[in-house]
Coordinates of C-alpha atoms in Angstrom, one line a residue:
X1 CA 40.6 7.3 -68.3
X2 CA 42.8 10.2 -68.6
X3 CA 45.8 10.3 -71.1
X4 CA 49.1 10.0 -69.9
X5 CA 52.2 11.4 -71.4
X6 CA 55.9 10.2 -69.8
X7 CA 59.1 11.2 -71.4
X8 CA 62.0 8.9 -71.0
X9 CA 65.2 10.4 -70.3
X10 CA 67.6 11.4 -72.7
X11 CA 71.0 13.1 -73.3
X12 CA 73.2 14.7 -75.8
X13 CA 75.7 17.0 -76.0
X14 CA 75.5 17.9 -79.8
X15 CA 77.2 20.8 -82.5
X16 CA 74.9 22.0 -85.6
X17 CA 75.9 24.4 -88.3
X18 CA 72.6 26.2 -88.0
X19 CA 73.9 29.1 -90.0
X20 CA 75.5 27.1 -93.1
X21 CA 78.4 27.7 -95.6
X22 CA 80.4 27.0 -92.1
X23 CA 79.6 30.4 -91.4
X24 CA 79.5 31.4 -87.7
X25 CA 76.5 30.7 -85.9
X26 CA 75.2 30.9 -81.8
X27 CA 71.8 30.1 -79.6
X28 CA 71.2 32.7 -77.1
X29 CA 68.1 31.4 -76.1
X30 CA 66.2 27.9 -75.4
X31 CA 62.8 27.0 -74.8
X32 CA 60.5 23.9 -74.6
X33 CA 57.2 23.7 -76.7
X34 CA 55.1 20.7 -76.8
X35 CA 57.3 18.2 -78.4
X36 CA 60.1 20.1 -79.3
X37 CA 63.0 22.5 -78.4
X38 CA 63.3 26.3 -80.0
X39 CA 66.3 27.6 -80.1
X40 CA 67.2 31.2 -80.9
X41 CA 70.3 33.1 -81.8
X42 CA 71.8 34.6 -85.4
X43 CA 74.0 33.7 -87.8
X44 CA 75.7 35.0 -90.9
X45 CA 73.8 35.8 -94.3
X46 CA 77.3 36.9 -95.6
X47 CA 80.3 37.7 -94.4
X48 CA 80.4 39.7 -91.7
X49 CA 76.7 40.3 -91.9
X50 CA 74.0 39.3 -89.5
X51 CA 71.1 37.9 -89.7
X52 CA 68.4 36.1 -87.0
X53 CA 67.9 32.2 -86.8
X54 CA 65.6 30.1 -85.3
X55 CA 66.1 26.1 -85.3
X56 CA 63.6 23.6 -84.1
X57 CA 64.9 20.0 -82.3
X58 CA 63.0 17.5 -81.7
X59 CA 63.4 15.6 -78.0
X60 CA 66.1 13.8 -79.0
X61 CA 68.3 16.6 -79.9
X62 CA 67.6 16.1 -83.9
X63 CA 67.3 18.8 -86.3
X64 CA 63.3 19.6 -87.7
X65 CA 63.6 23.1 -89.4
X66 CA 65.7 26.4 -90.0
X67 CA 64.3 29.6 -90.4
X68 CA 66.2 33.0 -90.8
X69 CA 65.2 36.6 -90.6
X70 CA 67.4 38.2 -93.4
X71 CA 68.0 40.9 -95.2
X72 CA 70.7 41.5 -97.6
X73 CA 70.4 45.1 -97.1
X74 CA 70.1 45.3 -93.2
X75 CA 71.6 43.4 -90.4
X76 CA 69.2 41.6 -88.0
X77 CA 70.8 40.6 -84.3
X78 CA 69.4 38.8 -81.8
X79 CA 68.9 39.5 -78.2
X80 CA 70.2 37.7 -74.7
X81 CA 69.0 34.9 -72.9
X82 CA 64.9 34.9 -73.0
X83 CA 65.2 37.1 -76.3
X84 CA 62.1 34.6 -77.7
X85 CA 59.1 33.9 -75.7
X86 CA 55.6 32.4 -76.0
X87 CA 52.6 34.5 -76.9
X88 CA 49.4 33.5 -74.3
X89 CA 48.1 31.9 -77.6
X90 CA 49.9 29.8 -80.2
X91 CA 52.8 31.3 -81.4
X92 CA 55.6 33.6 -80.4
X93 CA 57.3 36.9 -79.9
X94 CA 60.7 37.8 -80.7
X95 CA 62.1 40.9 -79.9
X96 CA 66.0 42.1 -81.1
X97 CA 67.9 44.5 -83.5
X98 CA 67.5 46.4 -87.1
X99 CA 70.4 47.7 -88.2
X100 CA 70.3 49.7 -91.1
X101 CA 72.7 52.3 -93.1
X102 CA 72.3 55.8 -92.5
X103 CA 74.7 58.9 -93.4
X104 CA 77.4 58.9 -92.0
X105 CA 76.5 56.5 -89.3
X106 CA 74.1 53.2 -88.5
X107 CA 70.3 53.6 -87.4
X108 CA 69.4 50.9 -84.8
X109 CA 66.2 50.4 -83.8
X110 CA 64.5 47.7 -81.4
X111 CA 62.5 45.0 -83.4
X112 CA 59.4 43.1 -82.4
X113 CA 58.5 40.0 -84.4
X114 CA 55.3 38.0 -84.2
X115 CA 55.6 34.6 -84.9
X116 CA 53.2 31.7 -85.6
X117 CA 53.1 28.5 -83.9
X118 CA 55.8 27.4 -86.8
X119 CA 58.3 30.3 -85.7
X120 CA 56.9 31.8 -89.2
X121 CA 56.8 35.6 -89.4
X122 CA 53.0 37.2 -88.8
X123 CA 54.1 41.0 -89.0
X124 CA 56.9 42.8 -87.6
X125 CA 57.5 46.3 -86.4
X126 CA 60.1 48.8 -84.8
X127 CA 61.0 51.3 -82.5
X128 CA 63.4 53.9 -82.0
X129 CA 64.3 57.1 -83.2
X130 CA 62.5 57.6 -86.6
X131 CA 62.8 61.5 -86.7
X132 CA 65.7 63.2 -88.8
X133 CA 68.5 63.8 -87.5
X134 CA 68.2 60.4 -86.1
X135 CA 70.6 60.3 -83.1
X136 CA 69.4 57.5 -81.0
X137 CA 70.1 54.2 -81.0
X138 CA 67.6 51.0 -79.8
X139 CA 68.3 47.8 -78.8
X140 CA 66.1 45.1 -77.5
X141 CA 67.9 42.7 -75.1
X142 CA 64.7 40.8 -73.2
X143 CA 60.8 40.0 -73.9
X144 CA 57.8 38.9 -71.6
X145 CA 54.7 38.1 -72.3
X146 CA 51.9 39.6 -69.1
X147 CA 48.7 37.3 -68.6
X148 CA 47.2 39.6 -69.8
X149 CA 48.7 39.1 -73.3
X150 CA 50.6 42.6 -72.8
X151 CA 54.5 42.7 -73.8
X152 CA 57.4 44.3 -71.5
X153 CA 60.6 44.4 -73.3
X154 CA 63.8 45.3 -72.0
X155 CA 66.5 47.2 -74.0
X156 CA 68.9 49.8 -74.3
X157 CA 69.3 53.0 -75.6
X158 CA 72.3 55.4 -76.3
X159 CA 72.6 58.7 -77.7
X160 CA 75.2 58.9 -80.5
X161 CA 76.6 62.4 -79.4
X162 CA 77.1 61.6 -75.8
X163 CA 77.8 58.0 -76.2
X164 CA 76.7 57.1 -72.4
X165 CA 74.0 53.9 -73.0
X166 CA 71.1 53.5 -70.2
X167 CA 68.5 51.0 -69.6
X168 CA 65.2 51.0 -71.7
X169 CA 62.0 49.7 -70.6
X170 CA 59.0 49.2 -72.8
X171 CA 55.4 48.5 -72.4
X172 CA 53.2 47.4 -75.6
X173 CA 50.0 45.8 -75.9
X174 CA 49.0 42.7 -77.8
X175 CA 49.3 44.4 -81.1
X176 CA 52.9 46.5 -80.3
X177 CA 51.2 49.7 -79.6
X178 CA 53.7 51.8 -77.0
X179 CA 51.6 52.0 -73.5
X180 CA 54.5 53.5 -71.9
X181 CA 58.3 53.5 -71.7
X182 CA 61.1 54.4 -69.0
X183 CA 64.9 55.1 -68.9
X184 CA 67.1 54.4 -66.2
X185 CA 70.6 55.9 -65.9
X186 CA 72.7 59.0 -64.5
X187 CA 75.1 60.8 -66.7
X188 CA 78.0 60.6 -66.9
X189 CA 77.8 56.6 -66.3
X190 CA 77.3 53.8 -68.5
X191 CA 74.4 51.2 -67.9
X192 CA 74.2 48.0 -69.9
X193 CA 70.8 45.8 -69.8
X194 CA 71.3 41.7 -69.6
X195 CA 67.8 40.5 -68.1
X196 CA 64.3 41.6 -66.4
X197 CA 62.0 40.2 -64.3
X198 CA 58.1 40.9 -63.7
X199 CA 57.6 40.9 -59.2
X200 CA 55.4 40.0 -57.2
X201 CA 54.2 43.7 -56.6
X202 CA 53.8 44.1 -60.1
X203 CA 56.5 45.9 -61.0
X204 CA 59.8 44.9 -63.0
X205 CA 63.4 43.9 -61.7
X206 CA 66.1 44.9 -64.3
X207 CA 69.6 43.0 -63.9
X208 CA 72.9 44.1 -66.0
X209 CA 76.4 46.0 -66.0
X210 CA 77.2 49.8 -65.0
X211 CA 80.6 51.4 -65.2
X212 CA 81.5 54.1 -62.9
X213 CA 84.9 55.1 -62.7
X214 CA 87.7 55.6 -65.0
X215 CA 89.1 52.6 -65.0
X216 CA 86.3 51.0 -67.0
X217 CA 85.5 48.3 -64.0
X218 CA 82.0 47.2 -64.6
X219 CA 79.7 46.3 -61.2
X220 CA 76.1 44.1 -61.3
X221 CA 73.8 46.4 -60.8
X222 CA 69.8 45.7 -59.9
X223 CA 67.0 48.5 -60.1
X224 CA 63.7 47.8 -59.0
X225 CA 60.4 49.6 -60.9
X226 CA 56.7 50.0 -59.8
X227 CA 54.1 48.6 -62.3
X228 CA 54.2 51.5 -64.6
X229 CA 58.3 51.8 -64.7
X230 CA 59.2 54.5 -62.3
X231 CA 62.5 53.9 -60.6
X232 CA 62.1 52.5 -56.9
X233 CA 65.4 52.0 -55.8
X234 CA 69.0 50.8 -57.5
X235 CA 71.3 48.2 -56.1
X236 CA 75.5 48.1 -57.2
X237 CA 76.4 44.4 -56.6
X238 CA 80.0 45.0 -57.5
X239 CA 83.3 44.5 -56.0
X240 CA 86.6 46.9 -55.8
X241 CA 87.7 44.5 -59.0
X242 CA 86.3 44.0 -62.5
X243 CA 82.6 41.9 -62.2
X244 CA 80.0 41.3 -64.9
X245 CA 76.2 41.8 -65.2
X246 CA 73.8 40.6 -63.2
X247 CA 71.1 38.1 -63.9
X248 CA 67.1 38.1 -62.3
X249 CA 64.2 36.4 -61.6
X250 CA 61.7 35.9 -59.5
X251 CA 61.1 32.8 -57.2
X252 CA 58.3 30.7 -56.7
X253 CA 57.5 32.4 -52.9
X254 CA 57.3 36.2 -54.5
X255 CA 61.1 37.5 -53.9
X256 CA 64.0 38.5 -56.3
X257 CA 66.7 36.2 -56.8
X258 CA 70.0 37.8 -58.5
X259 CA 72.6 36.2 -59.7
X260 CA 76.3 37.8 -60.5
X261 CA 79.8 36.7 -60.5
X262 CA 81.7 39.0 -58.1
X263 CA 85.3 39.5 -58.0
X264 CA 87.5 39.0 -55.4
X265 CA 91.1 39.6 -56.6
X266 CA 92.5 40.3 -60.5
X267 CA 95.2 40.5 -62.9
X268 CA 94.7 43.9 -64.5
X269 CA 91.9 46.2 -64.6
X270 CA 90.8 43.2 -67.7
X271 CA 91.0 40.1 -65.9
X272 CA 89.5 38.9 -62.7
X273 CA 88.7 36.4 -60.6
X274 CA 85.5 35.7 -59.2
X275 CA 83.2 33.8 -57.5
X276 CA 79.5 33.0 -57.8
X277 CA 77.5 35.0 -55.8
X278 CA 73.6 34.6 -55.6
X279 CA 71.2 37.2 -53.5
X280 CA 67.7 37.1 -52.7
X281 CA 65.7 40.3 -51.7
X282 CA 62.4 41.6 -51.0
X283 CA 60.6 43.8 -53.1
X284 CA 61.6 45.9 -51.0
X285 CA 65.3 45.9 -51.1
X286 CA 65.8 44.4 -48.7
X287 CA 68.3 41.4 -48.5
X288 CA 66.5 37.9 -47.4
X289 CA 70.3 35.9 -47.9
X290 CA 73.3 36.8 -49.6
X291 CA 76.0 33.8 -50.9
X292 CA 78.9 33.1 -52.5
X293 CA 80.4 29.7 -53.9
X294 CA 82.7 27.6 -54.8
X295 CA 86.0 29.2 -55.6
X296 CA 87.4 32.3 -57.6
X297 CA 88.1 31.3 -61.4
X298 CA 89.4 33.4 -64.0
X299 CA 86.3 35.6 -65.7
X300 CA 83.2 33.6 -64.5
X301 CA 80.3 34.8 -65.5
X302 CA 76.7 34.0 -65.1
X303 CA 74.4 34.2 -68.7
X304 CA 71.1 33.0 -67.4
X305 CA 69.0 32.4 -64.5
X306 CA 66.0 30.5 -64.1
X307 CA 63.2 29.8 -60.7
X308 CA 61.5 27.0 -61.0
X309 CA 58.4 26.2 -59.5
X310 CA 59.4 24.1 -56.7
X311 CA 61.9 26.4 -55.2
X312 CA 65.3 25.6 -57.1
X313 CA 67.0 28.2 -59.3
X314 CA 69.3 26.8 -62.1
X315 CA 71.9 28.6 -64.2
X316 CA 74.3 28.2 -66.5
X317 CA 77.7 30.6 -67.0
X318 CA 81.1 29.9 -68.3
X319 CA 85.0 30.6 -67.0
X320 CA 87.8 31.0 -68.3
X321 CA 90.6 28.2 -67.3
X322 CA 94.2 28.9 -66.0
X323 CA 96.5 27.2 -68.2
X324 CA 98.4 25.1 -68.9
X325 CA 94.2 23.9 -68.6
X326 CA 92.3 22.9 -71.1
X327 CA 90.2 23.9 -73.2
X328 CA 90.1 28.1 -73.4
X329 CA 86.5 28.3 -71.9
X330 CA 84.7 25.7 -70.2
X331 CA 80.6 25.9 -69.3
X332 CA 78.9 25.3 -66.0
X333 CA 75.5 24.5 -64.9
X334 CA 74.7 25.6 -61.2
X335 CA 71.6 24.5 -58.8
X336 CA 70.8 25.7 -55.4
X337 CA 67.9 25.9 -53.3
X338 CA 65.4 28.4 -52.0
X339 CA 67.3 28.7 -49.1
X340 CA 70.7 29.2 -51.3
X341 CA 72.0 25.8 -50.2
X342 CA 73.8 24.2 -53.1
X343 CA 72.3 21.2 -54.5
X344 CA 75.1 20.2 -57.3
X345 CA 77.2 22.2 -59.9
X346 CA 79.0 20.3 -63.1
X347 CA 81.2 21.6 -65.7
X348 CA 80.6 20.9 -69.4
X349 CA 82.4 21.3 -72.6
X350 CA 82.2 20.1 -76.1
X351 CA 85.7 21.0 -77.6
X352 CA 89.0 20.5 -75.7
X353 CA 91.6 21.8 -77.5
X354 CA 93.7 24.1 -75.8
X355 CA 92.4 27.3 -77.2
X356 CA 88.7 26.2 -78.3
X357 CA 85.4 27.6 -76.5
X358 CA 82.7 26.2 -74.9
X359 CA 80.0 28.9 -73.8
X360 CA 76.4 28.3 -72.5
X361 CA 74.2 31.0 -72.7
X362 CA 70.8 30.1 -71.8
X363 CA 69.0 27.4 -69.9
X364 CA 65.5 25.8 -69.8
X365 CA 63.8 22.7 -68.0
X366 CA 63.2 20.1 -70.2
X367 CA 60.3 18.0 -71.8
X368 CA 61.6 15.1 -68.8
X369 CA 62.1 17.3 -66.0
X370 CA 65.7 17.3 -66.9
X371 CA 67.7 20.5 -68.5
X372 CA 68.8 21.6 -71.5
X373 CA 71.4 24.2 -72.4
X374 CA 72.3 26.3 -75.6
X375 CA 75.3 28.7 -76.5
X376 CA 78.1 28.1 -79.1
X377 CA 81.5 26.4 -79.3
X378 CA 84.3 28.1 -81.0
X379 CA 87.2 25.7 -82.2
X380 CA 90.8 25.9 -82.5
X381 CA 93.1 23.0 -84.0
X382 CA 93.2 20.2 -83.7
X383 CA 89.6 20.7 -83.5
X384 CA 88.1 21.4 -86.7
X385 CA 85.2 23.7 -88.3
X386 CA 83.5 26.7 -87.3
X387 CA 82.2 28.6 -84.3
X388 CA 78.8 26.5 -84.4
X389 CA 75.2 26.0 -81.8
X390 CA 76.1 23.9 -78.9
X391 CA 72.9 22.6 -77.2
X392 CA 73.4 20.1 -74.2
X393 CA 70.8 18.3 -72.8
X394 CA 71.5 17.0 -68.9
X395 CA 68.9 15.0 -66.8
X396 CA 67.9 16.4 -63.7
X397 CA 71.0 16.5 -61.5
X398 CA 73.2 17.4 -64.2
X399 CA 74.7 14.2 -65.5
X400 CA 75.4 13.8 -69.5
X401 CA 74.5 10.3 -69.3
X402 CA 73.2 7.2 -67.1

């Protein structure tokens, strides 16, 4: 007889002060392992100063462990949504920032952690520019772990002179050696990375944010690699109006499903409104279906996106409310089909005072084939404390409870 293993379902929709001292503290990143939840994100050492954080739940939303990454003399930062992921044996990687002084400037460089199965530190290294004058700086947004136990890590880079960022791709092997890297941008624009994805071709689809015009209106943009990083072809998602960055993945039958919110109308050069819009393309380019949905709200935007392996794609984002609505920000959590047929989408908060904040920033199936949800709530009276980890655990449609 085989061993079985059911999960029953549960829910909660829960605030921790990871960081302590009711210092400010946020989850950018979620993941399931085994019998527990990882979350990832930073908060302060001191005031003002950064440092990464890791906190392990168990099923039930209750808090095991705290670990931080600290440095009195050097700020640690986390990365975006998928900023953590599994090694292809026990433990993890962790890829983010290193901020340290330098004359009359900062050095940043990209960091890679190993972790053990207990998120404990095995080694740690960085990259970046470690040749005087250094001029360059590195930031790691985005890790993924090949089958073959190879690394691809996405980032950014940006010269200090110019001040015109671009995309960074990186290619390491099981022990952080540099196999090869690539950099994708035109001067004199601005490119910001928010997420990759590894295709079906084996090559890489990079999601994020370019700006383009004098106005500073930022436009989802996708560009497509081959398997060693050369640039295949570039994609601008964006409206007339202000959008946001782009999200990827790939789906279950091989394509490339992107994810942005896309304006259709705005206040100022600032502010916009904008609608979900998912599209799903070919290695190729080319586009299989292109949808929008619901209506416009005030500054959605769209933090991660996930395939799963029976054809959905879920993701979570956040708006802005009009007012006299309540509270400031509200979160959502989206599902559609592989066909881009919409299946259900809920809104979530935590706080609801006028002016507090509710943001979900990543999203992960869960140990009973619901979903859970991490980001940070910000509060403003009458609700009380600090900005603090929300993590939100949903069953399988959505709902917060029976």
């Amino acid at each position: 007889m085989f061993p079985l293993c059911i999960y029953s379902q549960t829910y909660f929709n829960n605030r921790y002060d990871i960081g302590g001292d009711d210092f400010p503290d946020y989850a950018s990143t979620i993941i399931f392992n085994n019998d527990s939840y990882i979350l990832g994100g930073e908060s302060w050492l001191y005031y003002e100063h950064d440092r990464i954080t890791l906190a392990i739940l168990n099923l039930d939303g209750e808090l095991q462990a705290v670990k931080h990454f600290e440095n009195p003399d050097v700020i640690y930062g986390a990365g975006y949504p998928g900023f953590i992921t599994k090694s292809i044996s026990d433990g993890f990687w962790l890829a983010g920032l290193k901020r340290s002084a330098y004359p009359g400037w900062i050095r940043d460089n990209g960091l890679l952690m190993r972790l053990d199965k207990n998120c404990d530190s095995l080694w740690t290294r960085e990259y970046g520019d470690m040749v005087e004058p250094c001029d360059t700086e590195v930031i790691f947004r985005q890790i993924h772990t090949l089958k073959n136990g190879q690394l691809s890590v996405l980032g950014g880079v940006m010269d200090y002179t110019a001040q015109r960022p671009f995309f960074y791709l990186l290619h390491l092997d099981s022990l952080g050696n540099k196999l090869w890297e690539n950099f994708y941008g035109q001067i004199p624009y601005y490119y910001f990375p928010y997420s990759m994805a590894c295709t079906s071709d084996k090559g890489y689809i990079l999601g994020g944010v370019g700006i383009f015009d004098n106005n500073a209106l930022t436009d989802p943009i996708l560009i497509k690699t081959d398997s060693v990083g050369n640039e295949e072809w570039f994609l601008n998602l964006g409206s007339e109006f202000r959008d946001d960055q782009s999200i990827v993945d790939t789906t279950a039958d091989g394509y490339i499903i992107a994810g942005a919110p896309v304006a259709d109308s705005a206040i100022n050069n600032e502010y916009s409104y904008r609608r979900i819009n998912y599209i799903k393309l070919d290695n190729s380019g080319n586009v299989i279906w292109n949808k929008k949905y619901g209506k416009s709200n005030l500054d959605t935007d769209i933090w991660s996106l996930k395939s799963l392996p029976d054809g959905r794609i879920i993701s979570t984002g956040s708006r802005l409310t009009d007012y006299p609505a309540c509270p400031d920000i509200v979160s959502w959590i989206f599902c559609i089909n592989s066909s881009g047929d919409s299946l259900w989408y809920r809104e979530y908060t935590l706080l609801d005072a006028e002016y507090s904040v509710n943001t979900l920033y990543d999203i992960s199936p869960a140990a009973d084939n619901g979903f859970i949800a991490c980001g940070y709530v910000v509060p403003a009276w009458p609700d009380t404390g600090s900005q603090d980890t929300w993590v939100l655990k949903v069953d399988s449609i959505g709902c917060e409870s029976l």
